Structure formats: C-alpha cells, structure tokens
One Martini backbone bead per residue (centre of mass of N, CA, C, O) as a GRO file, in nm:
protein
  208
    1MET     BB    1  -0.689   0.796   0.260
    2LEU     BB    2  -0.443   0.990   0.098
    3LEU     BB    3  -0.146   1.141   0.194
    4LEU     BB    4   0.038   1.432   0.144
    5CYS     BB    5   0.388   1.527   0.117
    6GLY     BB    6   0.653   1.679   0.170
    7CYS     BB    7   1.005   1.752   0.087
    8SER     BB    8   1.327   1.734   0.075
    9GLU     BB    9   1.621   1.787  -0.047
   10SER     BB   10   1.795   1.709  -0.360
   11SER     BB   11   2.073   1.654  -0.582
   12GLU     BB   12   1.903   1.419  -0.726
   13GLY     BB   13   1.711   1.316  -1.023
   14PRO     BB   14   1.458   1.273  -1.202
   15ASP     BB   15   1.226   1.378  -1.379
   16GLY     BB   16   0.975   1.573  -1.361
   17PRO     BB   17   0.651   1.647  -1.460
   18ASP     BB   18   0.783   1.907  -1.634
   19GLY     BB   19   1.079   1.780  -1.743
   20ARG     BB   20   1.260   1.866  -1.511
   21ALA     BB   21   1.529   1.840  -1.335
   22ALA     BB   22   1.637   1.767  -1.038
   23THR     BB   23   1.780   1.980  -0.795
   24ALA     BB   24   1.931   2.137  -0.531
   25SER     BB   25   1.695   2.377  -0.561
   26SER     BB   26   1.487   2.132  -0.594
   27PRO     BB   27   1.251   1.962  -0.469
   28PRO     BB   28   1.108   1.687  -0.445
   29VAL     BB   29   0.852   1.503  -0.604
   30ILE     BB   30   0.523   1.421  -0.490
   31ALA     BB   31   0.289   1.199  -0.565
   32ASP     BB   32  -0.005   1.078  -0.624
   33PRO     BB   33  -0.059   0.756  -0.553
   34ALA     BB   34  -0.306   0.699  -0.738
   35ALA     BB   35  -0.144   0.783  -0.994
   36ALA     BB   36   0.123   0.619  -0.962
   37CYS     BB   37  -0.029   0.332  -0.959
   38GLN     BB   38  -0.060   0.336  -1.284
   39GLY     BB   39   0.213   0.422  -1.389
   40GLY     BB   40   0.507   0.599  -1.506
   41LYS     BB   41   0.543   0.741  -1.211
   42PRO     BB   42   0.680   0.899  -0.972
   43PHE     BB   43   0.655   0.908  -0.631
   44SER     BB   44   0.964   1.012  -0.601
   45THR     BB   45   1.245   1.198  -0.702
   46GLY     BB   46   1.397   1.124  -0.402
   47SER     BB   47   1.427   0.838  -0.419
   48ALA     BB   48   1.571   0.553  -0.390
   49PRO     BB   49   1.733   0.338  -0.564
   50TYR     BB   50   1.699   0.027  -0.734
   51GLU     BB   51   1.975  -0.129  -0.581
   52GLY     BB   52   2.136  -0.390  -0.507
   53PRO     BB   53   2.111  -0.517  -0.215
   54GLY     BB   54   1.939  -0.633   0.033
   55PRO     BB   55   1.716  -0.457   0.168
   56HIS     BB   56   1.425  -0.299   0.029
   57LYS     BB   57   1.252  -0.034   0.072
   58ALA     BB   58   0.894   0.011   0.160
   59LEU     BB   59   0.582   0.133   0.024
   60GLY     BB   60   0.234   0.134   0.104
   61PHE     BB   61  -0.087   0.131  -0.089
   62GLN     BB   62  -0.432   0.178  -0.007
   63LEU     BB   63  -0.689   0.175  -0.215
   64SER     BB   64  -1.022   0.343  -0.246
   65ASP     BB   65  -1.169   0.124  -0.486
   66TYR     BB   66  -1.472   0.126  -0.343
   67ASP     BB   67  -1.784   0.065  -0.193
   68GLN     BB   68  -1.833   0.221   0.117
   69GLU     BB   69  -2.151   0.168   0.153
   70LYS     BB   70  -2.125  -0.168   0.124
   71TYR     BB   71  -1.816  -0.187   0.215
   72ILE     BB   72  -1.555  -0.331   0.417
   73ALA     BB   73  -1.240  -0.297   0.468
   74PRO     BB   74  -0.950  -0.403   0.548
   75ASP     BB   75  -0.680  -0.422   0.689
   76PRO     BB   76  -0.377  -0.359   0.653
   77PRO     BB   77  -0.107  -0.489   0.583
   78GLY     BB   78   0.110  -0.693   0.799
   79LEU     BB   79   0.391  -0.823   0.967
   80PHE     BB   80   0.649  -0.726   0.867
   81PRO     BB   81   0.956  -0.677   0.842
   82ASP     BB   82   1.124  -0.406   0.954
   83ALA     BB   83   1.337  -0.391   0.710
   84TRP     BB   84   1.110  -0.315   0.487
   85ALA     BB   85   1.057  -0.037   0.605
   86ALA     BB   86   1.049   0.316   0.532
   87ASN     BB   87   0.947   0.387   0.805
   88VAL     BB   88   1.084   0.667   1.026
   89GLU     BB   89   0.819   0.841   1.168
   90GLY     BB   90   0.722   0.563   1.311
   91THR     BB   91   0.595   0.296   1.255
   92ARG     BB   92   0.692  -0.027   1.128
   93GLU     BB   93   0.539   0.020   0.818
   94VAL     BB   94   0.456  -0.032   0.500
   95PHE     BB   95   0.139   0.039   0.556
   96HIS     BB   96   0.125   0.360   0.587
   97PRO     BB   97  -0.106   0.621   0.610
   98SER     BB   98   0.143   0.865   0.658
   99PRO     BB   99   0.391   0.940   0.493
  100GLY     BB  100   0.696   1.091   0.497
  101PRO     BB  101   0.969   1.234   0.365
  102ALA     BB  102   1.175   1.017   0.472
  103ASP     BB  103   1.026   0.774   0.352
  104TYR     BB  104   1.056   0.848   0.051
  105GLN     BB  105   1.368   0.854   0.052
  106GLN     BB  106   1.399   0.542   0.133
  107ALA     BB  107   1.233   0.445  -0.090
  108GLN     BB  108   1.241   0.185  -0.354
  109LEU     BB  109   0.946   0.080  -0.306
  110ALA     BB  110   0.607   0.033  -0.444
  111VAL     BB  111   0.294  -0.077  -0.298
  112CYS     BB  112  -0.006  -0.165  -0.465
  113MET     BB  113  -0.350  -0.175  -0.342
  114SER     BB  114  -0.633  -0.325  -0.486
  115GLY     BB  115  -0.943  -0.293  -0.335
  116PRO     BB  116  -1.200  -0.479  -0.324
  117ARG     BB  117  -1.307  -0.760  -0.520
  118VAL     BB  118  -1.627  -0.843  -0.512
  119THR     BB  119  -1.876  -1.063  -0.415
  120GLU     BB  120  -2.180  -1.261  -0.324
  121LYS     BB  121  -2.012  -1.448  -0.145
  122ARG     BB  122  -2.016  -1.606   0.139
  123ALA     BB  123  -1.760  -1.607   0.443
  124GLY     BB  124  -1.910  -1.537   0.697
  125VAL     BB  125  -1.824  -1.382   1.016
  126CYS     BB  126  -1.819  -1.089   1.231
  127SER     BB  127  -1.751  -1.029   1.574
  128TYR     BB  128  -1.852  -0.737   1.817
  129GLY     BB  129  -2.042  -0.790   2.026
  130ASP     BB  130  -2.196  -0.479   2.152
  131THR     BB  131  -2.116  -0.245   1.957
  132PHE     BB  132  -2.393  -0.276   1.740
  133SER     BB  133  -2.680  -0.280   1.889
  134LEU     BB  134  -2.818  -0.016   1.765
  135VAL     BB  135  -2.827  -0.172   1.461
  136GLY     BB  136  -2.909  -0.496   1.533
  137THR     BB  137  -2.594  -0.599   1.531
  138ASN     BB  138  -2.279  -0.815   1.578
  139ASP     BB  139  -2.301  -0.978   1.306
  140ILE     BB  140  -2.095  -0.960   1.021
  141GLY     BB  141  -2.078  -1.006   0.702
  142MET     BB  142  -1.887  -1.203   0.471
  143ILE     BB  143  -1.698  -1.161   0.165
  144THR     BB  144  -1.558  -1.226  -0.111
  145ALA     BB  145  -1.213  -1.156  -0.234
  146ARG     BB  146  -0.992  -0.948  -0.433
  147TYR     BB  147  -0.641  -0.864  -0.511
  148GLU     BB  148  -0.430  -0.604  -0.632
  149PHE     BB  149  -0.079  -0.599  -0.726
  150LYS     BB  150   0.186  -0.344  -0.736
  151VAL     BB  151   0.535  -0.308  -0.824
  152PHE     BB  152   0.757  -0.032  -0.780
  153GLU     BB  153   0.971   0.201  -0.859
  154ALA     BB  154   0.974   0.491  -0.688
  155ARG     BB  155   1.164   0.682  -0.873
  156THR     BB  156   1.015   0.588  -1.174
  157GLY     BB  157   0.756   0.376  -1.205
  158LYS     BB  158   0.851   0.095  -1.248
  159LEU     BB  159   0.742  -0.212  -1.331
  160LEU     BB  160   0.804  -0.531  -1.151
  161LYS     BB  161   0.509  -0.631  -1.035
  162ALA     BB  162   0.216  -0.855  -1.079
  163PHE     BB  163  -0.076  -0.946  -0.871
  164THR     BB  164  -0.308  -1.183  -0.734
  165MET     BB  165  -0.551  -1.223  -0.453
  166ASP     BB  166  -0.708  -1.399  -0.238
  167GLY     BB  167  -0.892  -1.398   0.020
  168ALA     BB  168  -0.930  -1.388   0.383
  169HIS     BB  169  -1.012  -1.465   0.721
  170PHE     BB  170  -1.025  -1.127   0.825
  171CYS     BB  171  -1.095  -0.918   1.086
  172PRO     BB  172  -1.142  -0.618   1.168
  173LYS     BB  173  -1.073  -0.436   1.448
  174LYS     BB  174  -1.199  -0.173   1.311
  175ILE     BB  175  -1.523  -0.015   1.251
  176ASN     BB  176  -1.767   0.158   1.030
  177PHE     BB  177  -2.092   0.094   1.119
  178LYS     BB  178  -2.426   0.160   0.956
  179GLY     BB  179  -2.560  -0.059   0.812
  180GLY     BB  180  -2.566  -0.313   0.554
  181GLN     BB  181  -2.287  -0.405   0.559
  182LEU     BB  182  -1.992  -0.562   0.432
  183ILE     BB  183  -1.719  -0.774   0.470
  184ALA     BB  184  -1.416  -0.804   0.343
  185GLN     BB  185  -1.182  -0.983   0.276
  186GLY     BB  186  -0.869  -1.035   0.349
  187THR     BB  187  -0.533  -1.072   0.368
  188ASP     BB  188  -0.262  -1.286   0.298
  189ASN     BB  189   0.028  -1.223   0.456
  190ILE     BB  190   0.205  -1.467   0.389
  191ARG     BB  191   0.176  -1.460   0.081
  192LEU     BB  192   0.261  -1.166   0.041
  193GLU     BB  193   0.545  -1.200   0.150
  194ASP     BB  194   0.632  -1.409  -0.066
  195GLU     BB  195   0.593  -1.215  -0.313
  196LEU     BB  196   0.799  -0.980  -0.201
  197ARG     BB  197   1.078  -1.095  -0.116
  198PRO     BB  198   1.255  -1.096  -0.378
  199LEU     BB  199   1.254  -0.779  -0.408
  200ILE     BB  200   1.351  -0.701  -0.114
  201GLU     BB  201   1.588  -0.927  -0.047
  202GLY     BB  202   1.696  -0.914  -0.312
  203ALA     BB  203   1.865  -0.846  -0.584
  204ALA     BB  204   1.900  -0.618  -0.804
  205PRO     BB  205   1.900  -0.563  -1.114
  206PRO     BB  206   2.069  -0.463  -1.358
  207ALA     BB  207   2.116  -0.203  -1.533
  208GLN     BB  208   2.015  -0.112  -1.869
   0.00000   0.00000   0.00000
C-alpha cells in the first residue's frame, strides 16, 4: 500500500493538477504515486528540478499490481548508496514505504517498480524453519517473475527511462503466508543499481 503525505510550502513550481501554478501561498501538491507512475503527472509540484551534476536524489515506489492471494511479492529493492536516497525522515532507503514531505522536496527522480509479472515456471523454494508449521509447510515454492521499471523527473512527471528485468532468487525476509501462495522471484539489486546509476550519478541533460 502506498501512503500519501502532505507537504510544506514552496515558492515556485510547475502547474498543479487544476492548471494553476503553485505559489508561495499554496503548498505543493503530492500526487497518488500509482497515478503518477502512469506518466505525465508531477509526483510533487514542490520536488527539486532534475538538473546539474549528480547525485540526484530518488524516491522509489513499489506498486502492488499483482494477485496478492496467489503470490507473495519480494522485499523492496535495497542496498543502494546512501547518497541516492531522498529519504531524510527515516532510514536512508530509495524505496521507502512511507516518504514524508521533506523527502518529496528533495527528490529529483521517481523510480516506479511494477510487478511481479509471474509465470508458472518453478524456480526453487524459500525455507522459513518452523515458522509456518501450522499451515503444513516450511518450504514455500518460488516462481519466475519479471519487473518493469520507469524513471521519471519527480517535479514534472517526464519519463526519462524505462526497462524490464528478469527476477532473481531472493527470498523475502518476512512474509504473510496463508497457505497455497507462491513467492515471486525478487529483483537483482546489482543490475538495478547499474541501470539507475547513469541517471542518478551522471549530469542531467541541458533543459530543452
């Protein structure tokens, strides 16, 4: 589930959803990330512009667009360099579950993760000791999966990059297992970091 937060005032920003420009007397507007991840809509009208040299701060959003009764999603991607994260109100994570107003203000990039897009092909098991003995198993099957990523300028919603990745064998640290579910492959964090590095650490292109 994605949580929405209010935000503090900003003296400038692009037009809000109602077509009026944000002013010093109107606080920046924070969009529903699920809607903003479709493209063409600011994640926050108060976000920092994507310009100049890197690193450019990023916020990540893991969308819950899968059948949660049949599949268990992986843990959010992690282990990115601290300098990449816009999160200033908690742990230094790009994919923070509940970013706050200051995080949106710092963010120059928004990374949207869709999936898992699962298949019926088995890819091993995840073992959880005696945790789920009451439901008859401790070894939960894993299936192959793919993930779609889109990277936007947070302030404008402009699409900067889109790519897909095959899953990798990473078992979630904690799961809510009800019986009968399968675990989707996780993300290859090393490859994901390589895909994001040019946008985050490189210089932003000149404004058109």
